[in-house]
Short mmCIF file of C-alpha atoms and ligand atoms in Angstrom, two decimals:
data_model
loop_
_atom_site.label_atom_id
_atom_site.label_comp_id
_atom_site.label_asym_id
_atom_site.label_seq_id
_atom_site.Cartn_x
_atom_site.Cartn_y
_atom_site.Cartn_z
CA UNK A 14 47.77 -98.98 -182.71
CA UNK A 15 45.55 -98.05 -185.69
CA UNK A 16 44.28 -94.69 -186.38
CA UNK A 17 41.47 -94.52 -188.64
CA UNK A 18 41.35 -91.13 -190.24
CA UNK A 19 39.17 -90.05 -193.05
CA UNK A 20 41.51 -87.74 -194.97
CA UNK A 21 39.83 -87.93 -198.41
CA UNK A 22 36.25 -89.12 -197.78
CA UNK A 23 33.89 -86.27 -197.96
CA UNK A 24 31.53 -85.86 -195.13
CA UNK A 25 27.89 -86.10 -196.09
CA UNK A 26 27.29 -82.56 -195.02
CA UNK A 27 30.04 -81.49 -197.44
CA UNK A 28 28.16 -83.19 -200.37
CA UNK A 29 25.05 -81.46 -199.51
CA UNK A 30 26.66 -78.25 -199.12
CA UNK A 31 28.43 -78.35 -202.45
CA UNK A 32 25.13 -77.98 -204.18
CA UNK A 33 24.24 -74.78 -202.40
CA UNK A 34 27.43 -72.70 -202.33
CA UNK A 35 25.95 -69.66 -200.32
CA UNK A 36 28.70 -69.82 -197.95
CA UNK A 37 31.44 -69.77 -200.74
CA UNK A 38 29.71 -66.62 -201.93
CA UNK A 39 29.94 -65.15 -198.41
CA UNK A 40 33.64 -65.99 -198.32
CA UNK A 41 34.04 -64.43 -201.74
CA UNK A 42 32.15 -61.33 -200.45
CA UNK A 43 34.58 -61.02 -197.67
CA UNK A 44 37.50 -61.37 -200.04
CA UNK A 45 36.21 -58.51 -202.50
CA UNK A 46 35.32 -56.12 -199.65
CA UNK A 47 38.40 -55.79 -197.55
CA UNK A 48 38.19 -52.07 -197.68
CA UNK A 49 34.79 -52.15 -196.14
CA UNK A 50 35.91 -54.64 -193.43
CA UNK A 51 38.90 -52.26 -192.69
CA UNK A 52 36.55 -49.34 -192.20
CA UNK A 53 34.46 -51.47 -189.88
CA UNK A 54 37.72 -52.60 -187.90
CA UNK A 55 38.71 -48.91 -187.36
CA UNK A 56 35.20 -47.99 -186.28
CA UNK A 57 35.55 -50.79 -183.61
CA UNK A 58 38.98 -49.47 -182.72
CA UNK A 59 37.42 -46.12 -182.03
CA UNK A 60 34.56 -47.41 -179.90
CA UNK A 61 36.96 -49.67 -177.98
CA UNK A 62 39.27 -46.59 -177.25
CA UNK A 63 36.30 -44.56 -175.94
CA UNK A 64 34.95 -47.38 -173.74
CA UNK A 65 38.48 -48.01 -172.35
CA UNK A 66 39.69 -44.57 -171.73
CA UNK A 67 36.63 -42.42 -170.88
CA UNK A 68 35.74 -44.33 -167.76
CA UNK A 69 39.03 -43.78 -166.28
CA UNK A 70 38.57 -40.06 -166.57
CA UNK A 71 35.25 -40.08 -164.69
CA UNK A 72 34.56 -40.46 -161.06
CA UNK A 73 33.67 -44.09 -159.91
CA UNK A 74 29.98 -44.60 -160.07
CA UNK A 75 27.97 -44.55 -156.82
CA UNK A 76 25.29 -47.03 -155.67
CA UNK A 77 22.66 -44.80 -157.40
CA UNK A 78 24.28 -45.40 -160.86
CA UNK A 79 22.64 -47.33 -163.61
CA UNK A 80 23.58 -48.62 -166.81
CA UNK A 81 21.72 -46.00 -168.68
CA UNK A 82 22.80 -43.07 -166.48
CA UNK A 83 26.41 -43.69 -166.04
CA UNK A 84 28.93 -44.18 -168.72
CA UNK A 85 31.46 -46.26 -166.69
CA UNK A 86 28.72 -48.81 -165.75
CA UNK A 87 27.81 -48.86 -169.40
CA UNK A 88 31.41 -49.49 -170.56
CA UNK A 89 31.67 -52.34 -167.91
CA UNK A 90 28.56 -54.00 -169.17
CA UNK A 91 29.62 -53.80 -172.79
CA UNK A 92 33.11 -55.20 -172.00
CA UNK A 93 32.26 -57.86 -169.67
CA UNK A 94 28.45 -58.51 -170.00
CA UNK A 95 28.23 -58.59 -173.74
CA UNK A 96 31.61 -58.46 -175.55
CA UNK A 97 33.54 -61.28 -173.85
CA UNK A 98 30.63 -63.82 -173.35
CA UNK A 99 29.34 -63.30 -177.12
CA UNK A 100 32.82 -63.25 -178.52
CA UNK A 101 33.27 -66.70 -176.83
CA UNK A 102 29.91 -68.09 -178.08
CA UNK A 103 30.41 -66.42 -181.56
CA UNK A 104 33.77 -68.17 -182.07
CA UNK A 105 32.12 -71.45 -181.43
CA UNK A 106 29.38 -70.61 -183.90
CA UNK A 107 31.24 -69.05 -186.84
CA UNK A 108 34.99 -69.45 -186.05
CA UNK A 109 37.42 -66.60 -185.31
CA UNK A 110 35.57 -64.12 -187.29
CA UNK A 111 35.88 -61.77 -184.27
CA UNK A 112 39.59 -62.01 -184.78
CA UNK A 113 39.68 -61.47 -188.52
CA UNK A 114 36.78 -58.93 -189.07
CA UNK A 115 36.37 -56.99 -185.74
CA UNK A 116 39.09 -57.31 -183.09
CA UNK A 117 40.69 -53.92 -182.43
CA UNK A 118 43.93 -55.40 -181.13
CA UNK A 119 44.28 -57.52 -184.43
CA UNK A 120 43.43 -54.34 -186.43
CA UNK A 121 46.25 -52.28 -184.65
CA UNK A 122 48.88 -54.88 -184.61
CA UNK A 123 48.46 -55.59 -188.45
CA UNK A 124 48.53 -51.77 -189.08
CA UNK A 125 51.48 -51.40 -187.02
CA UNK A 126 53.12 -54.29 -188.82
CA UNK A 127 52.58 -52.56 -192.21
CA UNK A 128 54.49 -49.53 -191.15
CA UNK A 129 56.95 -51.20 -188.94
CA UNK A 130 60.50 -52.59 -188.89
CA UNK A 131 59.35 -55.87 -190.52
CA UNK A 132 61.84 -57.96 -188.50
CA UNK A 133 61.74 -61.91 -188.54
CA UNK A 134 59.66 -63.28 -185.65
CA UNK A 135 62.29 -64.38 -182.94
CA UNK A 136 62.29 -68.15 -181.99
CA UNK A 137 61.37 -67.53 -178.41
CA UNK A 138 58.15 -65.78 -179.40
CA UNK A 139 57.00 -68.93 -181.27
CA UNK A 140 56.99 -71.04 -178.17
CA UNK A 141 53.73 -72.86 -178.12
CA UNK A 142 53.21 -72.21 -174.35
CA UNK A 143 52.76 -68.48 -174.56
CA UNK A 144 48.91 -68.39 -175.07
CA UNK A 145 48.25 -70.73 -172.17
CA UNK A 146 50.62 -68.98 -169.81
CA UNK A 147 49.29 -65.59 -170.92
CA UNK A 148 45.71 -66.52 -170.51
CA UNK A 149 46.44 -67.95 -167.01
CA UNK A 150 48.41 -64.97 -165.98
CA UNK A 151 45.82 -62.43 -167.10
CA UNK A 152 42.90 -64.56 -165.56
CA UNK A 153 44.48 -64.55 -162.19
CA UNK A 154 45.80 -60.97 -162.30
CA UNK A 155 42.34 -59.82 -163.39
CA UNK A 156 40.89 -61.27 -160.22
CA UNK A 157 43.48 -59.69 -158.01
CA UNK A 158 42.82 -56.22 -159.32
CA UNK A 159 38.92 -56.74 -159.79
CA UNK A 160 39.04 -56.15 -163.58
CA UNK A 161 35.39 -56.72 -163.92
CA UNK A 162 34.39 -53.95 -161.43
CA UNK A 163 36.78 -51.06 -162.06
CA UNK A 164 37.84 -49.01 -164.99
CA UNK A 165 41.53 -48.54 -164.21
CA UNK A 166 42.27 -52.28 -164.12
CA UNK A 167 40.28 -52.66 -167.28
CA UNK A 168 42.46 -50.03 -168.97
CA UNK A 169 45.64 -51.66 -167.64
CA UNK A 170 44.94 -55.13 -168.75
CA UNK A 171 43.18 -54.53 -171.93
CA UNK A 172 44.96 -51.42 -173.01
CA UNK A 173 48.35 -53.01 -171.85
CA UNK A 174 47.64 -55.94 -174.14
CA UNK A 175 46.70 -53.62 -176.99
CA UNK A 176 49.91 -51.56 -176.42
CA UNK A 177 51.96 -54.79 -176.55
CA UNK A 178 50.15 -55.84 -179.77
CA UNK A 179 51.19 -52.71 -181.35
CA UNK A 180 54.66 -52.94 -180.33
CA UNK A 181 55.08 -56.50 -181.46
CA UNK A 182 53.38 -55.64 -184.81
CA UNK A 183 55.62 -52.55 -185.21
CA UNK A 184 58.71 -54.73 -184.69
CA UNK A 185 57.93 -58.03 -186.22
CA UNK A 186 56.38 -59.30 -189.53
CA UNK A 187 55.28 -57.52 -192.59
CA UNK A 188 51.52 -56.85 -192.79
CA UNK A 189 51.05 -59.68 -190.40
CA UNK A 190 49.49 -60.44 -187.10
CA UNK A 191 52.54 -61.90 -185.20
CA UNK A 192 50.94 -61.07 -181.89
CA UNK A 193 47.61 -62.90 -182.47
CA UNK A 194 49.54 -65.87 -183.86
CA UNK A 195 51.92 -66.42 -180.84
CA UNK A 196 51.17 -64.11 -177.90
CA UNK A 197 47.63 -63.00 -177.48
CA UNK A 198 46.31 -64.16 -174.13
CA UNK A 199 42.97 -65.30 -175.72
CA UNK A 200 44.17 -66.81 -178.86
CA UNK A 201 44.69 -70.23 -177.27
CA UNK A 202 41.00 -70.22 -176.18
CA UNK A 203 39.84 -68.96 -179.44
CA UNK A 204 41.78 -71.63 -181.34
CA UNK A 205 40.25 -74.21 -179.20
CA UNK A 206 36.63 -72.91 -179.65
CA UNK A 207 37.09 -72.46 -183.39
CA UNK A 208 37.41 -76.21 -183.70
CA UNK A 209 33.66 -76.43 -182.91
CA UNK A 210 32.68 -74.00 -185.49
CA UNK A 211 30.38 -75.43 -188.26
CA UNK A 212 32.09 -73.00 -190.78
CA UNK A 213 35.47 -72.94 -192.03
CA UNK A 214 37.68 -72.01 -195.05
CA UNK A 215 38.18 -75.39 -196.65
CA UNK A 216 41.31 -76.22 -198.71
CA UNK A 217 40.58 -78.74 -201.53
CA UNK A 218 43.99 -80.45 -202.20
CA UNK A 219 42.93 -81.81 -205.56
CA UNK A 220 41.76 -78.34 -206.76
CA UNK A 221 45.03 -76.84 -205.56
CA UNK A 222 47.01 -79.46 -207.52
CA UNK A 223 45.04 -78.85 -210.66
CA UNK A 224 45.54 -75.23 -210.49
CA UNK A 225 49.16 -75.85 -210.21
CA UNK A 226 49.26 -78.30 -213.26
CA UNK A 227 47.63 -75.51 -215.44
CA UNK A 228 50.67 -73.39 -214.62
CA UNK A 229 48.45 -70.73 -213.05
CA UNK A 230 50.38 -68.23 -210.76
CA UNK A 231 47.88 -66.37 -208.76
CA UNK A 232 49.11 -63.33 -206.71
CA UNK A 233 50.11 -63.96 -203.10
CA UNK A 234 47.48 -63.92 -200.28
CA UNK A 235 48.30 -61.90 -197.31
CA UNK A 236 47.13 -64.40 -194.50
CA UNK A 237 47.82 -62.13 -191.55
CA UNK A 238 47.87 -64.76 -188.78
CA UNK A 239 50.40 -66.72 -190.84
CA UNK A 240 48.28 -70.02 -191.64
CA UNK A 241 49.98 -72.14 -194.20
CA UNK A 242 47.13 -72.03 -196.66
CA UNK A 243 47.90 -75.10 -198.74
CA UNK A 244 48.09 -77.43 -195.80
CA UNK A 245 45.44 -75.79 -193.59
CA UNK A 246 43.06 -78.50 -192.28
CA UNK A 247 41.03 -76.81 -189.61
CA UNK A 248 39.52 -73.43 -188.40
CA UNK A 249 41.72 -73.13 -185.38
CA UNK A 250 44.48 -70.81 -186.56
CA UNK A 251 42.40 -69.04 -189.37
CA UNK A 252 40.81 -65.73 -188.63
CA UNK A 253 38.26 -66.15 -191.27
CA UNK A 254 39.19 -62.82 -192.74
CA UNK A 255 38.21 -64.15 -196.21
CA UNK A 256 41.32 -62.93 -198.08
CA UNK A 257 42.22 -66.44 -199.47
CA UNK A 258 38.60 -67.23 -200.50
CA UNK A 259 38.78 -68.53 -204.09
CA UNK A 260 42.41 -68.81 -204.02
CA UNK A 261 43.54 -71.28 -206.89
CA UNK A 262 39.96 -72.20 -207.02
CA UNK A 263 40.72 -74.47 -204.01
CA UNK A 264 39.77 -72.41 -200.89
CA UNK A 265 36.23 -71.59 -199.88
CA UNK A 266 33.95 -70.94 -197.01
CA UNK A 267 32.10 -74.14 -196.30
CA UNK A 268 29.89 -75.91 -193.77
CA UNK A 269 31.03 -78.73 -191.94
CA UNK A 270 30.01 -80.92 -189.01
CA UNK A 271 30.64 -79.25 -185.62
CA UNK A 272 32.19 -82.56 -184.55
CA UNK A 273 34.52 -83.03 -187.69
CA UNK A 274 37.69 -81.13 -186.76
CA UNK A 275 37.75 -82.54 -183.30
CA UNK A 276 37.09 -86.09 -184.25
CA UNK A 277 38.98 -86.27 -187.51
CA UNK A 278 41.83 -83.46 -187.59
CA UNK A 279 42.60 -82.82 -183.93
CA UNK A 280 44.28 -86.31 -183.56
CA UNK A 281 47.11 -85.24 -185.80
CA UNK A 282 47.27 -81.57 -184.67
CA UNK A 283 46.50 -81.61 -180.94
CA UNK A 284 49.39 -79.92 -179.03
CA UNK A 285 50.40 -80.61 -175.46
CA UNK A 286 49.75 -76.96 -174.56
CA UNK A 287 46.28 -77.18 -175.76
CA UNK A 288 45.62 -80.04 -173.23
CA UNK A 289 47.11 -77.93 -170.38
CA UNK A 290 44.77 -75.03 -171.34
CA UNK A 291 41.66 -77.26 -171.51
CA UNK A 292 42.33 -79.26 -168.48
CA UNK A 293 44.20 -76.98 -166.02
CA UNK A 294 43.06 -73.65 -167.48
CA UNK A 295 39.51 -73.73 -168.67
CA UNK A 296 38.33 -76.60 -166.42
CA UNK A 297 40.27 -75.59 -163.37
CA UNK A 298 41.70 -72.22 -162.99
CA UNK A 299 38.65 -70.45 -164.72
CA UNK A 300 36.24 -72.13 -162.31
CA UNK A 301 38.39 -70.97 -159.40
CA UNK A 302 38.30 -67.35 -160.71
CA UNK A 303 34.60 -67.27 -160.98
CA UNK A 304 34.19 -69.15 -157.70
CA UNK A 305 36.41 -67.50 -155.24
CA UNK A 306 34.29 -64.51 -154.17
CA UNK A 307 31.29 -66.71 -153.35
CA UNK A 308 33.29 -69.73 -151.75
CA UNK A 309 32.54 -70.65 -148.22
CA UNK A 310 35.96 -72.57 -148.41
CA UNK A 311 37.83 -69.43 -148.89
CA UNK A 312 35.95 -67.77 -146.03
CA UNK A 313 36.87 -70.66 -143.83
CA UNK A 314 40.43 -70.65 -144.92
CA UNK A 315 40.74 -66.85 -144.24
CA UNK A 316 39.47 -67.18 -140.74
CA UNK A 317 41.82 -70.03 -140.14
CA UNK A 318 44.79 -68.30 -141.34
CA UNK A 319 43.84 -64.94 -139.58
CA UNK A 320 43.46 -66.84 -136.17
CA UNK A 321 46.89 -68.58 -136.75
CA UNK A 322 48.58 -65.29 -137.76
CA UNK A 323 47.16 -63.35 -134.79
CA UNK A 324 48.23 -66.13 -132.50
CA UNK A 325 51.79 -66.11 -133.70
CA UNK A 326 51.90 -62.17 -133.44
CA UNK A 327 52.04 -61.79 -137.16
CA UNK A 328 49.09 -59.45 -137.99
CA UNK A 329 50.82 -57.59 -140.91
CA UNK A 330 49.32 -59.70 -143.77
CA UNK A 331 45.82 -58.72 -142.48
CA UNK A 332 46.52 -55.16 -142.32
CA UNK A 333 48.75 -54.43 -145.30
CA UNK A 334 47.31 -53.39 -148.53
CA UNK A 335 48.88 -52.76 -152.03
CA UNK A 336 48.32 -50.31 -154.69
CA UNK A 337 45.21 -50.80 -156.97
CA UNK A 338 47.42 -52.22 -159.64
CA UNK A 339 48.62 -55.01 -157.50
CA UNK A 340 45.51 -55.71 -155.35
CA UNK A 341 41.94 -54.32 -155.30
CA UNK A 342 42.17 -51.08 -153.22
CA UNK A 343 39.21 -48.84 -153.34
CA UNK A 344 38.53 -47.58 -149.67
CA UNK A 345 35.87 -45.14 -150.65
CA UNK A 346 33.82 -48.18 -152.06
CA UNK A 347 34.75 -50.36 -149.03
CA UNK A 348 36.49 -52.67 -151.37
CA UNK A 349 40.11 -53.42 -150.32
CA UNK A 350 42.00 -56.64 -150.40
CA UNK A 351 44.81 -57.04 -147.90
CA UNK A 352 48.00 -59.15 -148.43
CA UNK A 353 46.26 -62.12 -146.88
CA UNK A 354 43.10 -61.79 -149.19
CA UNK A 355 45.41 -61.58 -152.11
CA UNK A 356 47.50 -64.66 -151.34
CA UNK A 357 44.39 -66.63 -150.46
CA UNK A 358 42.55 -65.66 -153.74
CA UNK A 359 45.65 -66.74 -155.70
CA UNK A 360 45.95 -69.98 -153.73
CA UNK A 361 42.27 -70.68 -154.37
CA UNK A 362 42.61 -70.40 -158.13
CA UNK A 363 45.78 -72.38 -158.15
CA UNK A 364 44.06 -75.14 -156.04
CA UNK A 365 41.02 -75.28 -158.33
CA UNK A 366 43.45 -75.58 -161.35
CA UNK A 367 45.65 -78.26 -159.65
CA UNK A 368 42.55 -80.23 -158.11
CA UNK A 369 40.31 -80.17 -161.11
CA UNK A 370 43.43 -80.60 -163.44
CA UNK A 371 45.00 -83.60 -161.82
CA UNK A 372 41.59 -85.56 -161.56
CA UNK A 373 40.78 -84.66 -165.17
CA UNK A 374 44.26 -85.78 -166.25
CA UNK A 375 44.03 -88.98 -164.37
CA UNK A 376 40.70 -89.93 -165.70
CA UNK A 377 41.62 -89.01 -169.36
CA UNK A 378 44.61 -91.08 -168.96
CA UNK A 379 42.46 -94.01 -167.91
CA UNK A 380 40.03 -93.27 -170.71
CA UNK A 381 42.98 -93.52 -173.11
CA UNK A 382 44.51 -96.69 -171.67
CA UNK A 383 41.04 -98.29 -172.00
CA UNK A 384 41.41 -98.13 -175.82
CA UNK A 385 44.83 -100.09 -175.83
CA UNK A 386 48.39 -99.45 -175.13
CA UNK A 387 49.36 -96.19 -173.85
CA UNK A 388 49.72 -93.31 -176.43
CA UNK A 389 50.34 -89.80 -175.56
CA UNK A 390 48.94 -88.44 -178.88
CA UNK A 391 45.85 -90.29 -178.09
CA UNK A 392 45.61 -88.77 -174.72
CA UNK A 393 45.83 -85.21 -176.29
CA UNK A 394 43.08 -86.31 -178.82
CA UNK A 395 40.79 -87.45 -175.99
CA UNK A 396 41.41 -84.00 -174.18
CA UNK A 397 40.11 -82.24 -177.30
CA UNK A 398 36.64 -83.83 -176.65
CA UNK A 399 36.41 -81.72 -173.54
CA UNK A 400 36.35 -78.45 -175.54
CA UNK A 401 32.49 -78.13 -175.61
CA UNK A 402 32.48 -78.25 -171.66
CA UNK A 403 35.46 -75.86 -171.38
CA UNK A 404 33.82 -73.50 -173.71
CA UNK A 405 30.43 -73.66 -171.97
CA UNK A 406 32.15 -73.04 -168.66
CA UNK A 407 33.91 -69.81 -169.81
CA UNK A 408 30.52 -68.69 -171.37
CA UNK A 409 28.66 -69.49 -168.16
CA UNK A 410 31.08 -67.55 -165.94
CA UNK A 411 31.14 -64.66 -168.15
CA UNK A 412 27.57 -64.59 -168.73
CA UNK A 413 26.97 -64.71 -164.97
CA UNK A 414 28.49 -61.08 -165.08
CA UNK A 415 25.86 -60.09 -167.50
CA UNK A 416 23.18 -61.52 -165.31
CA UNK A 417 24.63 -59.86 -162.12
CA UNK A 418 25.22 -56.44 -163.71
CA UNK A 419 21.54 -56.39 -164.95
CA UNK A 420 20.13 -57.64 -161.68
CA UNK A 421 21.92 -54.84 -159.94
CA UNK A 422 20.06 -52.35 -162.24
CA UNK A 423 16.69 -54.13 -161.45
CA UNK A 424 16.53 -56.09 -164.61
CA UNK A 425 15.94 -59.74 -163.75
CA UNK A 426 16.43 -62.09 -166.85
CA UNK A 427 13.91 -65.01 -166.87
CA UNK A 428 14.77 -68.75 -167.03
CA UNK A 429 18.39 -68.11 -166.14
CA UNK A 430 18.71 -71.25 -163.90
CA UNK A 431 17.07 -73.33 -166.58
CA UNK A 432 19.39 -71.94 -169.24
CA UNK A 433 22.33 -72.73 -167.30
CA UNK A 434 21.32 -76.42 -166.66
CA UNK A 435 20.67 -76.71 -170.54
CA UNK A 436 24.15 -75.24 -171.49
CA UNK A 437 25.97 -77.53 -168.99
CA UNK A 438 23.86 -80.59 -169.99
CA UNK A 439 24.19 -80.03 -173.70
CA UNK A 440 28.03 -79.37 -173.36
CA UNK A 441 28.49 -82.47 -171.33
CA UNK A 442 26.49 -84.49 -173.76
CA UNK A 443 28.32 -83.11 -176.63
CA UNK A 444 31.62 -83.65 -175.18
CA UNK A 445 30.47 -87.33 -174.43
CA UNK A 446 29.55 -87.73 -177.99
CA UNK A 447 32.89 -86.57 -179.34
CA UNK A 448 34.66 -88.96 -176.97
CA UNK A 449 32.46 -91.86 -178.25
CA UNK A 450 33.33 -90.99 -181.83
CA UNK A 451 36.99 -90.66 -181.16
CA UNK A 452 37.14 -93.93 -179.48
CA UNK A 453 35.93 -95.67 -182.73
CA UNK A 454 39.06 -94.27 -184.34
CA UNK A 455 41.24 -96.38 -182.01
CA UNK A 456 39.36 -99.56 -181.39
CA UNK A 457 36.32 -101.44 -182.75
CA UNK A 458 35.87 -103.18 -179.45
CA UNK A 459 32.59 -101.89 -177.87
CA UNK A 460 33.45 -102.94 -174.29
CA UNK A 461 36.72 -100.91 -174.48
CA UNK A 462 35.01 -97.96 -175.92
CA UNK A 463 32.44 -98.11 -173.21
CA UNK A 464 34.87 -98.30 -170.52
CA UNK A 465 36.74 -95.24 -171.99
CA UNK A 466 33.61 -93.40 -172.18
CA UNK A 467 32.92 -94.14 -168.53
CA UNK A 468 36.30 -92.73 -167.43
CA UNK A 469 35.89 -89.69 -169.80
CA UNK A 470 32.57 -88.84 -168.16
CA UNK A 471 34.11 -89.11 -164.75
CA UNK A 472 36.72 -86.74 -165.88
CA UNK A 473 33.85 -84.22 -166.63
CA UNK A 474 32.56 -84.34 -163.08
CA UNK A 475 34.93 -81.81 -161.34
CA UNK A 476 34.05 -79.18 -163.86
CA UNK A 477 30.29 -79.87 -163.60
CA UNK A 478 30.55 -79.87 -159.80
CA UNK A 479 32.48 -76.64 -159.79
CA UNK A 480 29.70 -74.87 -161.73
CA UNK A 481 26.91 -76.55 -159.76
CA UNK A 482 28.55 -75.31 -156.55
CA UNK A 483 28.78 -71.70 -157.79
CA UNK A 484 25.41 -71.33 -159.31
CA UNK A 485 23.08 -73.62 -157.13
CA UNK A 486 24.67 -74.17 -153.73
CA UNK A 487 26.84 -71.41 -152.79
S1 SF4 B 18 43.51 -68.82 -193.90
FE1 SF4 B 18 44.41 -66.70 -193.50
S2 SF4 B 18 43.77 -65.59 -195.37
FE2 SF4 B 18 42.42 -67.52 -195.28
S3 SF4 B 18 40.57 -66.77 -194.34
FE3 SF4 B 18 41.96 -67.72 -192.77
S4 SF4 B 18 43.15 -65.98 -191.75
FE4 SF4 B 18 42.11 -65.21 -193.80
#
């Protein structure tokens, strides 16, 4: 098997951009204004704390509450209607600037790390599967407790994560973001989406070597998310904080093709857990999480289960409820999940993950095999081409909350259906384009590449079908 990589050839966009180094200047500005950035970060921490804590102290909003008359509704809208969908979109557009410049958890964990114990990171914490497991668990748990609807689960999940970030920061690392690097539940998703960003901090190995030859010994750079600067090749782990901008004259903020990292870098860096997160998480579990409350399949399953339970004299799963922190339990709002509801919704999300994941895995395997003899590395590389569709799905699901929250306040956004079609179609087309470009790295035979593309496009059907069912059929 031959892998054609382009390690030293400069992309045409790089050559153009070298003449206009506005981006490098922005990177340098970030590097010089770390105090301003810190002030902004602590302001975000303060706003975050208010949005998280104050709604818990207020009574639940009634049906007459509007975004502009009720603080709890406003906080919900900011968290789930603006913050999350636009952080997802922003990461795909400018890399992980949210993480490096604004994220309150990142700020808190890094501060805790400056005053903490400074212990070495334990080995178990560096296991690559944590971000995927944490993302899947919080997604499923969030649905069980209706995190999008109520302030207490929001405080529990987001606040719990923040406390964990602070504790990990206090115990491990010195001025570092060990939490963000290894454990944050969304770091896996951000790391994938950042690969699409047309901006990154680029390391020029030649400039680095030249700087070393001159004997220059610049002071150390505190890269809080522990990125190995010299060998950094992509935007996945970088938080875009700008601290390394200009280091050894070799690192600078630069433009690149949004396809570049996935096509030319991900083949060597893609990890198995990233494939699991893309295939079973973002293209499976996430669809189930957004679908279950509208699904006629779930209603049919509930009726079938209820009839059978009653017929066998076991009615307790239909009557038993749980505390709000286990299953949604708000009798005054007529919103209570029984044990049966809870089990079915978890089963629904798992079924979506398994059904979509298995179909996608098989089709990706076929797409890989079409290119020649079997290669696991190539399989993981092909999975990376699905990132645009995976990211678009998360954005569509979260932005559906934006749309529904505004609609419940009488604000109907225009062209929502058309916008959703456009996002899905563009993401699908983008993913197919990435696949086509990747296939060229492995074979020059057009027939093999075309067959591989067909199998890859088949792999995208379950995810597209899931969103079509949710937005247009159910
Ligand atoms: S590599 Fe590290 S120091 Fe450089 S911009 Fe990224 S996060 Fe900041």
